[in-house]
Amino acid sequence: MSSPEPAGPEAHRPSPFTAAPGGDLRSVDDHLREVLAAVDPLTPYEQPLLDAAGLPLVHGVHAPIDLPRFTNSAMDGYAVRHEDVLDARQDRPTHLPVVGESAAGQSGPFGMPPGTSMRIMTGAAVPAGADSVVPVEWTDAGAATVRIYRSPTLGQHVRLIGEDVAAGDELLVAGTLLGPREIGLLAGVGIGRVRTRPRPRVVVLSTGNELREPGQSLGFDSVYDANSYLLAAAVRAAGAIPYRVGIVGDDPRTFADTLSDQLVRADLVVTSGGVSKGAYDVVKDVLSQLGTVRFVEVAMQPGKPQGIGRIGEDRTPIVTLPGNPVSAYVSFEVFVVPALRRMMGKMPERRPLVQALLQGSLTSAPGRRQFLRGRFTIEEDGAHVQAAGGAGSHLLGGLAQANALIVVPEDTTAVADGQSVAVLVLDREW
Ligand code: AMP
Ligand code: MG
């Protein structure tokens, strides 16, 4: 492994795509391309509206009906003909007979002769012959006859058929992410099912003889399995379905058996640990022999050792992440989130970075893309970010302080206070 060179503007900067000794680091972008190439968009199917929340539409949707579907009242009051109430004034009210009532869900294709009025409730159909609604507050609320003290303008408080949405309009274009507003619109035009790609089923397992399940007692050198929980939660946050298998020891046979048992329910397998260069690196040992999974070193920090490929009869994609919790999480955000987005048809596959002003300064090893933990805030003068937690990839405490990753490019070795940096804001669409 290369040791970082001293940072500074005059420091020698190797090309980001070639490594210092070893020479075989691959770029983050190249590796991401390979990960994306290993997964396919899942086959779409019709699902109930609420199940589709957070997923993109496969096809554009056209309105099957007008909205409003019938001309109706925006107020409780009296439906009138505008010309019958032109002269209504506080000191000289207009008197009209009340010939009926129209209430929401209890109105019909009523008509109303000239010179009359009809009591009407919000959302009820405006009777034929009426063109305006007088709010009840402008009247004496009379039952048989009503006194009207103020004249509405023509069409006031009337919601016209089709003024919001016209039947046949393209309501939502293909690719639209279904959020609350889109779901509300679809329900509002009577569409109860939509075609989306399914949420990927992701089998998550962590490897390591030292690992223990939270709640169990620890031996002298054992650690709790943080990764399978962290990654399963991250799978869910990305909109996919996690199957957390939990801990597998560093035994090749057990690992191989567990994996093949799990394949039936997986659209993607994500493992953590066992991919470095030590003894007992079970993931690498077992999967290297298959010849369908490639282990590489990526020019990033943290997250250098990565593996990608396909396994089993169905050629299920598998991503093998490093074991240090911060490395596993950063790699997940950088490689697995785009893969899941691709499987669900979310565009863009890579979530966009945003620019923020750095508070404090930072240095970064040359030739690697750094993903530093940061705290992102939006203040009156715009977006800011400052480094949070330390640089070590074992620092779970620091990771939980962060809400963003500061992305320092391969050829940048220092960023000064107040300079603009690219940030991946975590737990958000952007
Ligand atoms: P490995 O990649 O298996 O060599 O693991 C690298 C480091 O990450 C070691 O310190 C492991 O103990 C730690 N580690 C591996 N898997 C987990 C896990 N699931 N939860 C917490 N720490 C882990
Ligand atoms: Mg291990």
XYZ file of N, CA, C and O in Angstrom, residues 283-411:
516
model
N -14.364 -13.849 1.935
C -15.155 -13.452 0.768
C -14.289 -13.536 -0.487
O -14.666 -14.127 -1.507
N -13.109 -12.953 -0.355
C -12.190 -12.955 -1.489
C -11.746 -14.384 -1.820
O -11.736 -14.782 -2.986
N -11.420 -15.167 -0.796
C -10.943 -16.534 -1.029
C -11.983 -17.350 -1.781
O -11.667 -18.029 -2.759
N -13.215 -17.302 -1.341
C -14.251 -18.146 -1.942
C -14.656 -17.633 -3.323
O -14.736 -18.401 -4.290
N -14.877 -16.336 -3.416
C -15.434 -15.809 -4.667
C -14.391 -15.685 -5.780
O -14.742 -15.755 -6.960
N -13.130 -15.520 -5.413
C -12.091 -15.428 -6.453
C -12.075 -16.704 -7.280
O -11.838 -16.687 -8.482
N -12.339 -17.825 -6.599
C -12.259 -19.118 -7.298
C -13.360 -19.302 -8.331
O -13.226 -20.097 -9.248
N -14.459 -18.562 -8.165
C -15.564 -18.705 -9.121
C -15.199 -18.130 -10.480
O -15.723 -18.551 -11.512
N -14.356 -17.124 -10.462
C -13.963 -16.488 -11.724
C -14.977 -15.497 -12.255
O -14.789 -14.925 -13.320
N -16.076 -15.307 -11.521
C -17.089 -14.367 -12.008
C -17.163 -13.115 -11.150
O -17.999 -12.251 -11.362
N -16.314 -13.057 -10.130
C -16.280 -11.873 -9.273
C -14.861 -11.327 -9.317
O -13.895 -12.070 -9.211
N -14.771 -10.016 -9.500
C -13.469 -9.396 -9.660
C -13.150 -8.576 -8.423
O -14.000 -7.823 -7.943
N -11.937 -8.756 -7.906
C -11.512 -7.969 -6.743
C -10.489 -6.951 -7.195
O -9.522 -7.300 -7.882
N -10.729 -5.731 -6.837
C -9.889 -4.645 -7.340
C -9.564 -3.670 -6.208
O -10.173 -3.721 -5.143
N -8.620 -2.799 -6.513
C -8.323 -1.720 -5.573
C -8.696 -0.418 -6.239
O -8.267 -0.138 -7.363
N -9.524 0.333 -5.566
C -10.075 1.544 -6.161
C -9.388 2.765 -5.554
O -9.090 2.788 -4.357
N -9.146 3.743 -6.401
C -8.424 4.952 -5.986
C -9.338 5.862 -5.176
O -9.718 6.941 -5.619
N -9.704 5.370 -4.001
C -10.568 6.169 -3.133
C -10.170 5.950 -1.683
O -9.491 4.980 -1.348
N -10.604 6.854 -0.837
C -10.329 6.729 0.574
C -11.524 7.280 1.351
O -11.884 8.430 1.114
N -12.165 6.502 2.206
C -11.898 5.078 2.447
C -12.529 4.223 1.352
O -13.182 4.764 0.474
N -12.301 2.916 1.423
C -13.008 1.999 0.531
C -12.172 1.409 -0.571
O -12.726 1.038 -1.616
N -10.870 1.271 -0.359
C -10.024 0.803 -1.457
C -10.348 -0.603 -1.962
O -10.507 -0.789 -3.167
N -10.456 -1.611 -1.078
C -10.701 -2.956 -1.638
C -12.172 -3.160 -1.992
O -13.047 -2.967 -1.148
N -12.450 -3.481 -3.225
C -13.835 -3.661 -3.678
C -13.926 -4.909 -4.543
O -12.959 -5.283 -5.198
N -15.101 -5.502 -4.556
C -15.331 -6.633 -5.451
C -16.689 -6.508 -6.120
O -17.640 -5.991 -5.526
N -16.756 -6.953 -7.360
C -18.024 -6.869 -8.096
C -18.111 -8.051 -9.056
O -17.108 -8.462 -9.645
N -19.290 -8.608 -9.197
C -19.454 -9.708 -10.148
C -20.850 -10.268 -10.073
O -21.774 -9.616 -9.574
N -20.985 -11.484 -10.604
C -22.280 -12.165 -10.570
C -22.037 -13.590 -10.111
O -21.012 -14.183 -10.443
N -23.015 -14.150 -9.389
C -22.853 -15.521 -8.900
C -24.137 -16.317 -9.059
O -25.225 -15.750 -9.164
N -23.981 -17.633 -9.059
C -25.119 -18.550 -9.068
C -25.745 -18.696 -10.438
O -25.365 -18.036 -11.398
N -26.755 -19.597 -10.458
C -27.441 -19.917 -11.723
C -28.057 -18.697 -12.377
O -28.064 -18.570 -13.592
N -28.618 -17.814 -11.536
C -29.285 -16.626 -12.082
C -28.330 -15.467 -12.301
O -28.769 -14.372 -12.614
N -27.079 -15.751 -12.094
C -26.071 -14.691 -12.246
C -26.478 -13.445 -11.448
O -26.562 -12.328 -11.963
N -26.723 -13.692 -10.177
C -27.133 -12.607 -9.270
C -25.949 -11.678 -9.016
O -24.858 -12.143 -8.666
N -26.165 -10.378 -9.171
C -25.056 -9.459 -8.910
C -24.651 -9.456 -7.439
O -25.511 -9.578 -6.557
N -23.369 -9.324 -7.213
C -22.859 -9.258 -5.831
C -21.829 -8.139 -5.749
O -21.012 -7.976 -6.651
N -21.945 -7.367 -4.682
C -20.966 -6.312 -4.403
C -20.343 -6.645 -3.065
O -21.060 -6.844 -2.076
N -19.023 -6.751 -3.027
C -18.363 -7.062 -1.756
C -17.672 -5.811 -1.233
O -16.812 -5.248 -1.895
N -18.108 -5.385 -0.069
C -17.601 -4.136 0.505
C -16.550 -4.443 1.565
O -16.582 -5.511 2.181
N -15.660 -3.493 1.810
C -14.664 -3.705 2.863
C -15.317 -3.746 4.240
O -16.467 -3.337 4.414
N -14.578 -4.229 5.228
C -15.158 -4.495 6.545
C -15.216 -3.309 7.483
O -16.115 -3.229 8.328
N -14.276 -2.384 7.360
C -14.350 -1.242 8.269
C -15.670 -0.523 8.048
O -16.035 -0.233 6.909
N -16.400 -0.234 9.126
C -17.755 0.293 8.966
C -17.840 1.554 8.098
O -18.749 1.671 7.279
N -16.913 2.482 8.277
C -16.989 3.713 7.479
C -16.722 3.390 6.002
O -17.389 3.912 5.101
N -15.760 2.489 5.760
C -15.462 2.101 4.380
C -16.670 1.419 3.753
O -17.015 1.667 2.588
N -17.301 0.536 4.523
C -18.469 -0.180 4.005
C -19.574 0.808 3.651
O -20.178 0.739 2.576
N -19.807 1.761 4.534
C -20.901 2.712 4.303
C -20.606 3.642 3.132
O -21.461 3.861 2.266
N -19.392 4.188 3.105
C -19.032 5.097 2.001
C -19.119 4.347 0.675
O -19.680 4.843 -0.313
N -18.593 3.124 0.646
C -18.654 2.340 -0.600
C -20.100 2.077 -0.995
O -20.438 2.059 -2.175
N -20.927 1.837 -0.005
C -22.344 1.607 -0.296
C -22.936 2.843 -0.970
O -23.621 2.741 -1.987
N -22.669 4.010 -0.409
C -23.233 5.239 -0.988
C -22.673 5.490 -2.384
O -23.380 5.971 -3.268
N -21.410 5.173 -2.570
C -20.756 5.493 -3.851
C -21.108 4.474 -4.939
O -21.308 4.847 -6.095
N -21.202 3.213 -4.592
C -21.401 2.177 -5.619
C -22.780 1.501 -5.556
O -23.387 1.239 -6.590
N -23.224 1.174 -4.357
C -24.450 0.368 -4.262
C -25.702 1.226 -4.461
O -26.643 0.793 -5.124
N -25.695 2.436 -3.917
C -26.880 3.286 -4.120
C -27.142 3.517 -5.611
O -28.272 3.327 -6.075
N -26.123 3.880 -6.412
C -26.394 4.004 -7.854
C -26.905 2.702 -8.474
O -27.791 2.718 -9.345
N -26.373 1.565 -8.021
C -26.827 0.281 -8.567
C -28.306 0.064 -8.240
O -29.098 -0.348 -9.105
N -28.693 0.369 -7.012
C -30.104 0.198 -6.620
C -30.994 1.152 -7.404
O -32.099 0.800 -7.827
N -30.508 2.375 -7.581
C -31.289 3.351 -8.357
C -31.484 2.850 -9.780
O -32.568 2.960 -10.344
N -30.435 2.294 -10.345
C -30.551 1.749 -11.701
C -31.588 0.621 -11.740
O -32.407 0.532 -12.656
N -31.552 -0.264 -10.763
C -32.490 -1.390 -10.738
C -33.940 -0.897 -10.639
O -34.858 -1.500 -11.180
N -34.135 0.222 -9.921
C -35.487 0.774 -9.766
C -35.845 1.739 -10.887
O -36.972 2.219 -10.949
N -34.879 2.058 -11.731
C -35.129 2.992 -12.828
C -35.061 4.448 -12.412
O -35.575 5.321 -13.103
N -34.420 4.721 -11.272
C -34.315 6.118 -10.825
C -33.201 6.824 -11.580
O -32.079 6.313 -11.654
N -33.535 7.985 -12.091
C -32.529 8.773 -12.786
C -32.352 10.104 -12.057
O -33.331 10.664 -11.575
N -31.139 10.662 -12.015
C -29.933 10.041 -12.520
C -29.501 8.893 -11.598
O -29.871 8.868 -10.428
N -28.724 7.968 -12.159
C -28.290 6.833 -11.354
C -27.389 7.301 -10.203
O -27.471 6.794 -9.103
N -26.552 8.271 -10.492
C -25.706 8.813 -9.422
C -26.394 10.038 -8.873
O -26.719 10.950 -9.614
N -26.592 10.049 -7.588
C -27.223 11.232 -7.003
C -26.313 12.439 -7.203
O -25.100 12.329 -7.093
N -26.903 13.587 -7.519
C -26.064 14.748 -7.784
C -25.333 15.252 -6.537
O -25.848 15.149 -5.424
N -24.137 15.782 -6.774
C -23.405 16.441 -5.692
C -23.865 17.889 -5.634
O -24.323 18.436 -6.628
N -23.766 18.487 -4.471
C -24.061 19.916 -4.375
C -22.785 20.632 -3.936
O -21.873 20.014 -3.383
N -22.722 21.918 -4.211
C -21.556 22.703 -3.812
C -21.833 23.368 -2.471
O -22.937 23.850 -2.218
N -20.817 23.373 -1.621
C -20.958 24.044 -0.327
C -19.631 24.699 0.014
O -18.571 24.271 -0.472
N -19.683 25.736 0.839
C -18.450 26.412 1.254
C -17.863 25.675 2.449
O -18.566 25.410 3.437
N -16.579 25.364 2.341
C -15.910 24.610 3.405
C -15.630 25.527 4.585
O -15.068 26.613 4.423
N -16.019 25.079 5.765
C -15.645 25.797 6.990
C -14.462 25.048 7.583
O -14.571 23.867 7.894
N -13.325 25.738 7.729
C -12.089 25.073 8.126
C -11.364 24.641 6.864
O -11.896 24.794 5.759
N -10.170 24.108 7.010
C -9.424 23.683 5.818
C -9.238 22.171 5.895
O -9.463 21.560 6.940
N -8.824 21.578 4.787
C -8.553 20.141 4.833
C -7.445 19.772 3.854
O -7.167 20.505 2.902
N -6.831 18.645 4.126
C -5.830 18.105 3.200
C -6.272 16.720 2.786
O -7.099 16.088 3.455
N -5.723 16.274 1.652
C -6.184 15.008 1.099
C -5.031 14.333 0.359
O -4.241 15.007 -0.298
N -4.952 13.005 0.478
C -3.875 12.271 -0.197
C -4.042 12.385 -1.710
O -5.165 12.323 -2.202
N -2.942 12.577 -2.432
C -3.049 12.682 -3.883
C -3.385 11.336 -4.514
O -3.079 10.285 -3.949
N -4.025 11.379 -5.655
C -4.266 10.150 -6.402
C -5.471 9.368 -5.918
O -5.798 8.321 -6.466
N -6.120 9.843 -4.892
C -7.312 9.163 -4.362
C -8.464 10.147 -4.298
O -8.254 11.301 -3.962
N -9.654 9.645 -4.564
C -10.819 10.486 -4.297
C -11.181 10.282 -2.826
O -11.419 9.155 -2.383
N -11.175 11.379 -2.096
C -11.463 11.297 -0.661
C -12.933 11.536 -0.402
O -13.530 12.439 -0.989
N -13.482 10.739 0.464
C -14.855 10.965 0.917
C -14.792 11.226 2.418
O -14.727 10.284 3.209
N -14.755 12.500 2.770
C -14.612 12.857 4.176
C -15.983 13.055 4.797
O -16.887 13.598 4.158
N -16.114 12.625 6.023
C -17.380 12.842 6.710
C -17.562 14.320 7.000
O -16.612 14.980 7.451
N -18.727 14.826 6.742
C -18.955 16.255 6.946
C -20.322 16.547 7.532
O -21.225 15.701 7.519
N -20.416 17.753 8.086
C -21.731 18.251 8.527
C -22.145 19.370 7.594
O -21.473 20.373 7.447
N -23.251 19.151 6.940
C -23.768 20.069 5.933
C -24.885 20.888 6.550
O -25.755 20.345 7.220
N -24.811 22.200 6.350
C -25.884 23.064 6.864
C -26.261 24.075 5.792
O -25.431 24.431 4.950
N -27.496 24.502 5.817
C -27.901 25.584 4.934
C -28.149 26.798 5.815
O -28.981 26.745 6.725
N -27.361 27.836 5.560
C -27.503 29.053 6.346
C -27.993 30.175 5.456
O -28.221 29.967 4.272
N -28.149 31.369 6.056
C -28.699 32.480 5.276
C -27.904 32.768 4.026
O -28.464 33.121 2.987
N -26.572 32.603 4.119
C -25.737 32.924 2.964
C -25.441 31.694 2.109
O -24.561 31.715 1.277
N -26.163 30.622 2.298
C -26.011 29.465 1.414
C -25.558 28.215 2.140
O -25.646 28.127 3.372
N -25.072 27.241 1.361
C -24.728 25.922 1.904
C -23.303 25.915 2.441
O -22.396 26.468 1.816
N -23.124 25.311 3.594
C -21.805 25.180 4.213
C -21.575 23.727 4.584
O -22.519 22.974 4.779
N -20.279 23.383 4.698
C -19.972 22.044 5.196
C -18.691 22.123 5.999
O -17.803 22.920 5.687
N -18.624 21.344 7.053
C -17.363 21.242 7.771
C -17.076 19.779 8.075
O -18.010 18.975 8.189
N -15.789 19.456 8.153
C -15.417 18.068 8.410
C -15.962 17.644 9.767
O -16.014 18.434 10.706
N -16.403 16.409 9.848
C -16.937 15.874 11.105
C -16.270 14.543 11.368
O -16.052 13.763 10.451
N -15.972 14.288 12.603
C -15.341 13.016 12.947
C -13.938 12.967 12.375
O -13.507 13.854 11.654
N -13.200 11.927 12.666
C -11.829 11.816 12.183
C -11.772 11.121 10.848
O -12.804 10.828 10.240
N -10.537 10.846 10.415
C -10.348 10.254 9.097
C -10.385 8.725 9.135
O -10.536 8.081 8.105
N -10.228 8.116 10.289
C -10.132 6.659 10.368
C -11.409 5.974 9.913
O -12.506 6.456 10.203
N -11.223 4.844 9.215
C -12.414 4.210 8.663
C -13.072 3.261 9.663
O -14.008 2.564 9.347
N -12.579 3.262 10.901
C -13.225 2.472 11.955
C -14.094 3.351 12.846
O -14.702 2.866 13.790
N -14.157 4.675 12.555
C -14.754 5.622 13.496
C -16.270 5.730 13.333
O -16.785 6.639 12.692
N -16.968 4.780 13.943
C -18.437 4.759 13.858
C -19.077 5.957 14.541
O -20.094 6.474 14.076
N -18.464 6.395 15.649
C -18.996 7.547 16.374
C -18.983 8.778 15.492
O -19.976 9.506 15.392
N -17.860 8.991 14.815
C -17.723 10.140 13.912
C -18.681 10.046 12.744
O -19.245 11.045 12.299
N -18.888 8.847 12.260
C -19.791 8.655 11.110
C -21.210 9.111 11.459
O -21.893 9.731 10.647
N -21.592 8.818 12.686
C -22.961 9.180 13.087
C -23.113 10.691 13.303
O -24.230 11.194 13.372
N -21.988 11.400 13.415
C -22.049 12.871 13.505
C -22.246 13.494 12.130
O -22.587 14.668 12.016
N -21.955 12.729 11.089
C -21.950 13.288 9.732
C -23.331 13.195 9.103
O -24.116 12.305 9.414
N -23.620 14.138 8.225
C -24.834 14.047 7.401
C -24.498 14.255 5.928
O -25.384 14.468 5.106
N -23.183 14.227 5.634
C -22.758 14.465 4.258
C -21.374 13.876 4.057
O -20.661 13.604 5.029
N -21.023 13.635 2.810
C -19.650 13.267 2.479
C -19.061 14.394 1.645
O -19.662 14.815 0.651
N -17.907 14.885 2.077
C -17.205 15.896 1.291
C -16.355 15.130 0.268
O -15.573 14.254 0.638
N -16.542 15.439 -1.004
C -15.855 14.679 -2.052
C -14.677 15.500 -2.565
O -14.857 16.541 -3.206
N -13.477 15.043 -2.234
C -12.271 15.772 -2.652
C -11.673 15.029 -3.848
O -11.324 13.850 -3.734
N -11.556 15.701 -4.991
C -11.086 15.025 -6.201
C -9.663 14.479 -6.056
O -8.902 14.928 -5.203
N -9.338 13.557 -6.944
C -8.068 12.850 -6.921
C -6.871 13.795 -6.964
O -5.843 13.550 -6.355
N -7.003 14.879 -7.724
C -5.842 15.753 -7.918
C -5.823 16.938 -6.963
O -5.027 17.842 -7.110
